[in-house]
């Protein structure tokens, strides 16, 4: 369940007055959600799809 997961917010979100950003939760899959609407819809990626999408951050899956 999404509420049982650990979420990380980008450090870039502090650069805006509203803190607009996304949050990412990495487990067997990767979930991405809007930090201002945490109960809203989420994007779900497989670990391999996330590595392809974000190669510079793929090490967080290891």
GROMACS .gro file of N, CA and C in nm:
model
  186
    1UNK      N    1   0.083  -0.118   0.000
    1UNK     CA    2   0.000   0.000   0.000
    1UNK      C    3   0.088   0.125   0.000
    2UNK      N    4   0.044   0.226  -0.069
    2UNK     CA    5   0.124   0.348  -0.086
    2UNK      C    6   0.150   0.419   0.046
    3UNK      N    7   0.057   0.415   0.140
    3UNK     CA    8   0.076   0.487   0.265
    3UNK      C    9   0.179   0.419   0.355
    4UNK      N   10   0.211   0.292   0.330
    4UNK     CA   11   0.310   0.220   0.409
    4UNK      C   12   0.452   0.236   0.356
    5UNK      N   13   0.468   0.311   0.251
    5UNK     CA   14   0.598   0.324   0.186
    5UNK      C   15   0.673   0.447   0.235
    6UNK      N   16   0.804   0.446   0.214
    6UNK     CA   17   0.888   0.562   0.244
    6UNK      C   18   0.895   0.646   0.118
    7UNK      N   19   0.867   0.776   0.133
    7UNK     CA   20   0.866   0.867   0.019
    7UNK      C   21   0.980   0.966   0.030
    8UNK      N   22   1.041   0.999  -0.085
    8UNK     CA   23   1.149   1.098  -0.092
    8UNK      C   24   1.105   1.210  -0.184
    9UNK      N   25   1.133   1.332  -0.139
    9UNK     CA   26   1.101   1.449  -0.220
    9UNK      C   27   1.232   1.508  -0.273
   10UNK      N   28   1.230   1.556  -0.394
   10UNK     CA   29   1.348   1.617  -0.454
   10UNK      C   30   1.395   1.737  -0.374
   11UNK      N   31   1.526   1.752  -0.363
   11UNK     CA   32   1.582   1.870  -0.295
   11UNK      C   33   1.553   1.997  -0.374
   12UNK      N   34   1.521   1.985  -0.501
   12UNK     CA   35   1.488   2.102  -0.583
   12UNK      C   36   1.354   2.163  -0.544
   13UNK      N   37   1.270   2.090  -0.473
   13UNK     CA   38   1.138   2.143  -0.436
   13UNK      C   39   1.148   2.259  -0.339
   14UNK      N   40   1.257   2.270  -0.267
   14UNK     CA   41   1.274   2.381  -0.173
   14UNK      C   42   1.302   2.513  -0.244
   15UNK      N   43   1.327   2.508  -0.372
   15UNK     CA   44   1.357   2.629  -0.448
   15UNK      C   45   1.234   2.708  -0.490
   16UNK      N   46   1.115   2.654  -0.466
   16UNK     CA   47   0.992   2.725  -0.502
   16UNK      C   48   0.915   2.761  -0.375
   17UNK      N   49   0.846   2.873  -0.376
   17UNK     CA   50   0.772   2.913  -0.256
   17UNK      C   51   0.668   2.810  -0.211
   18UNK      N   52   0.605   2.743  -0.305
   18UNK     CA   53   0.502   2.646  -0.271
   18UNK      C   54   0.558   2.506  -0.245
   19UNK      N   55   0.683   2.483  -0.279
   19UNK     CA   56   0.740   2.350  -0.264
   19UNK      C   57   0.686   2.249  -0.364
   20UNK      N   58   0.641   2.297  -0.481
   20UNK     CA   59   0.586   2.208  -0.584
   20UNK      C   60   0.691   2.106  -0.626
   21UNK      N   61   0.655   1.982  -0.622
   21UNK     CA   62   0.749   1.880  -0.663
   21UNK      C   63   0.679   1.745  -0.671
   22UNK      N   64   0.756   1.644  -0.701
   22UNK     CA   65   0.707   1.507  -0.698
   22UNK      C   66   0.781   1.433  -0.588
   23UNK      N   67   0.721   1.324  -0.543
   23UNK     CA   68   0.783   1.236  -0.446
   23UNK      C   69   0.797   1.099  -0.509
   24UNK      N   70   0.902   1.027  -0.470
   24UNK     CA   71   0.930   0.896  -0.526
   24UNK      C   72   0.943   0.796  -0.412
   25UNK      N   73   0.886   0.679  -0.431
   25UNK     CA   74   0.899   0.569  -0.336
   25UNK      C   75   0.952   0.448  -0.410
   26UNK      N   76   1.064   0.397  -0.361
   26UNK     CA   77   1.130   0.284  -0.427
   26UNK      C   78   1.114   0.159  -0.341
   27UNK      N   79   1.060   0.055  -0.399
   27UNK     CA   80   1.050  -0.077  -0.336
   27UNK      C   81   1.069  -0.178  -0.449
   28UNK      N   82   0.985  -0.280  -0.461
   28UNK     CA   83   0.995  -0.371  -0.575
   28UNK      C   84   0.955  -0.299  -0.703
   29UNK      N   85   0.874  -0.197  -0.689
   29UNK     CA   86   0.838  -0.110  -0.800
   29UNK      C   87   0.866   0.033  -0.756
   30UNK      N   88   0.846   0.128  -0.843
   30UNK     CA   89   0.869   0.268  -0.810
   30UNK      C   90   0.738   0.344  -0.832
   31UNK      N   91   0.696   0.417  -0.729
   31UNK     CA   92   0.578   0.501  -0.739
   31UNK      C   93   0.620   0.648  -0.739
   32UNK      N   94   0.551   0.729  -0.818
   32UNK     CA   95   0.577   0.873  -0.825
   32UNK      C   96   0.444   0.943  -0.803
   33UNK      N   97   0.443   1.043  -0.713
   33UNK     CA   98   0.320   1.116  -0.685
   33UNK      C   99   0.348   1.265  -0.672
   34UNK      N  100   0.244   1.343  -0.680
   34UNK     CA  101   0.250   1.488  -0.662
   34UNK      C  102   0.261   1.517  -0.512
   35UNK      N  103   0.362   1.593  -0.472
   35UNK     CA  104   0.382   1.619  -0.330
   35UNK      C  105   0.272   1.704  -0.268
   36UNK      N  106   0.196   1.777  -0.351
   36UNK     CA  107   0.087   1.859  -0.298
   36UNK      C  108  -0.047   1.786  -0.298
   37UNK      N  109  -0.049   1.666  -0.357
   37UNK     CA  110  -0.172   1.586  -0.361
   37UNK      C  111  -0.134   1.440  -0.337
   38UNK      N  112  -0.088   1.411  -0.217
   38UNK     CA  113  -0.036   1.278  -0.188
   38UNK      C  114  -0.141   1.168  -0.192
   39UNK      N  115  -0.268   1.204  -0.186
   39UNK     CA  116  -0.375   1.104  -0.195
   39UNK      C  117  -0.424   1.085  -0.338
   40UNK      N  118  -0.367   1.160  -0.431
   40UNK     CA  119  -0.410   1.154  -0.570
   40UNK      C  120  -0.349   1.038  -0.646
   41UNK      N  121  -0.365   1.044  -0.776
   41UNK     CA  122  -0.314   0.940  -0.865
   41UNK      C  123  -0.162   0.933  -0.859
   42UNK      N  124  -0.108   0.814  -0.887
   42UNK     CA  125   0.036   0.791  -0.889
   42UNK      C  126   0.076   0.724  -1.019
   43UNK      N  127   0.199   0.748  -1.057
   43UNK     CA  128   0.259   0.674  -1.168
   43UNK      C  129   0.334   0.556  -1.109
   44UNK      N  130   0.327   0.442  -1.174
   44UNK     CA  131   0.397   0.323  -1.127
   44UNK      C  132   0.493   0.275  -1.236
   45UNK      N  133   0.617   0.250  -1.196
   45UNK     CA  134   0.720   0.202  -1.287
   45UNK      C  135   0.777   0.071  -1.233
   46UNK      N  136   0.814  -0.018  -1.322
   46UNK     CA  137   0.894  -0.133  -1.280
   46UNK      C  138   1.034  -0.081  -1.251
   47UNK      N  139   1.113  -0.160  -1.179
   47UNK     CA  140   1.249  -0.117  -1.148
   47UNK      C  141   1.330  -0.095  -1.276
   48UNK      N  142   1.314  -0.182  -1.375
   48UNK     CA  143   1.390  -0.167  -1.499
   48UNK      C  144   1.345  -0.045  -1.579
   49UNK      N  145   1.216  -0.016  -1.579
   49UNK     CA  146   1.167   0.104  -1.648
   49UNK      C  147   1.217   0.230  -1.580
   50UNK      N  148   1.222   0.230  -1.446
   50UNK     CA  149   1.273   0.347  -1.373
   50UNK      C  150   1.421   0.369  -1.403
   51UNK      N  151   1.498   0.261  -1.410
   51UNK     CA  152   1.641   0.274  -1.444
   51UNK      C  153   1.658   0.337  -1.582
   52UNK      N  154   1.575   0.297  -1.677
   52UNK     CA  155   1.583   0.353  -1.813
   52UNK      C  156   1.539   0.498  -1.814
   53UNK      N  157   1.439   0.533  -1.734
   53UNK     CA  158   1.387   0.669  -1.728
   53UNK      C  159   1.483   0.763  -1.656
   54UNK      N  160   1.547   0.713  -1.553
   54UNK     CA  161   1.629   0.798  -1.467
   54UNK      C  162   1.764   0.732  -1.438
   55UNK      N  163   1.850   0.718  -1.538
   55UNK     CA  164   1.975   0.645  -1.518
   55UNK      C  165   2.068   0.705  -1.412
   56UNK      N  166   2.064   0.837  -1.393
   56UNK     CA  167   2.153   0.898  -1.294
   56UNK      C  168   2.106   0.871  -1.151
   57UNK      N  169   1.984   0.824  -1.132
   57UNK     CA  170   1.931   0.793  -0.999
   57UNK      C  171   1.910   0.643  -0.980
   58UNK      N  172   1.948   0.562  -1.075
   58UNK     CA  173   1.920   0.419  -1.069
   58UNK      C  174   1.988   0.352  -0.951
   59UNK      N  175   2.095   0.407  -0.899
   59UNK     CA  176   2.166   0.345  -0.788
   59UNK      C  177   2.081   0.335  -0.663
   60UNK      N  178   1.974   0.413  -0.649
   60UNK     CA  179   1.890   0.403  -0.530
   60UNK      C  180   1.814   0.272  -0.526
   61UNK      N  181   1.812   0.199  -0.636
   61UNK     CA  182   1.743   0.070  -0.641
   61UNK      C  183   1.832  -0.045  -0.596
   62UNK      N  184   1.959  -0.019  -0.578
   62UNK     CA  185   2.054  -0.126  -0.545
   62UNK      C  186   2.080  -0.135  -0.397
   0.00000   0.00000   0.00000
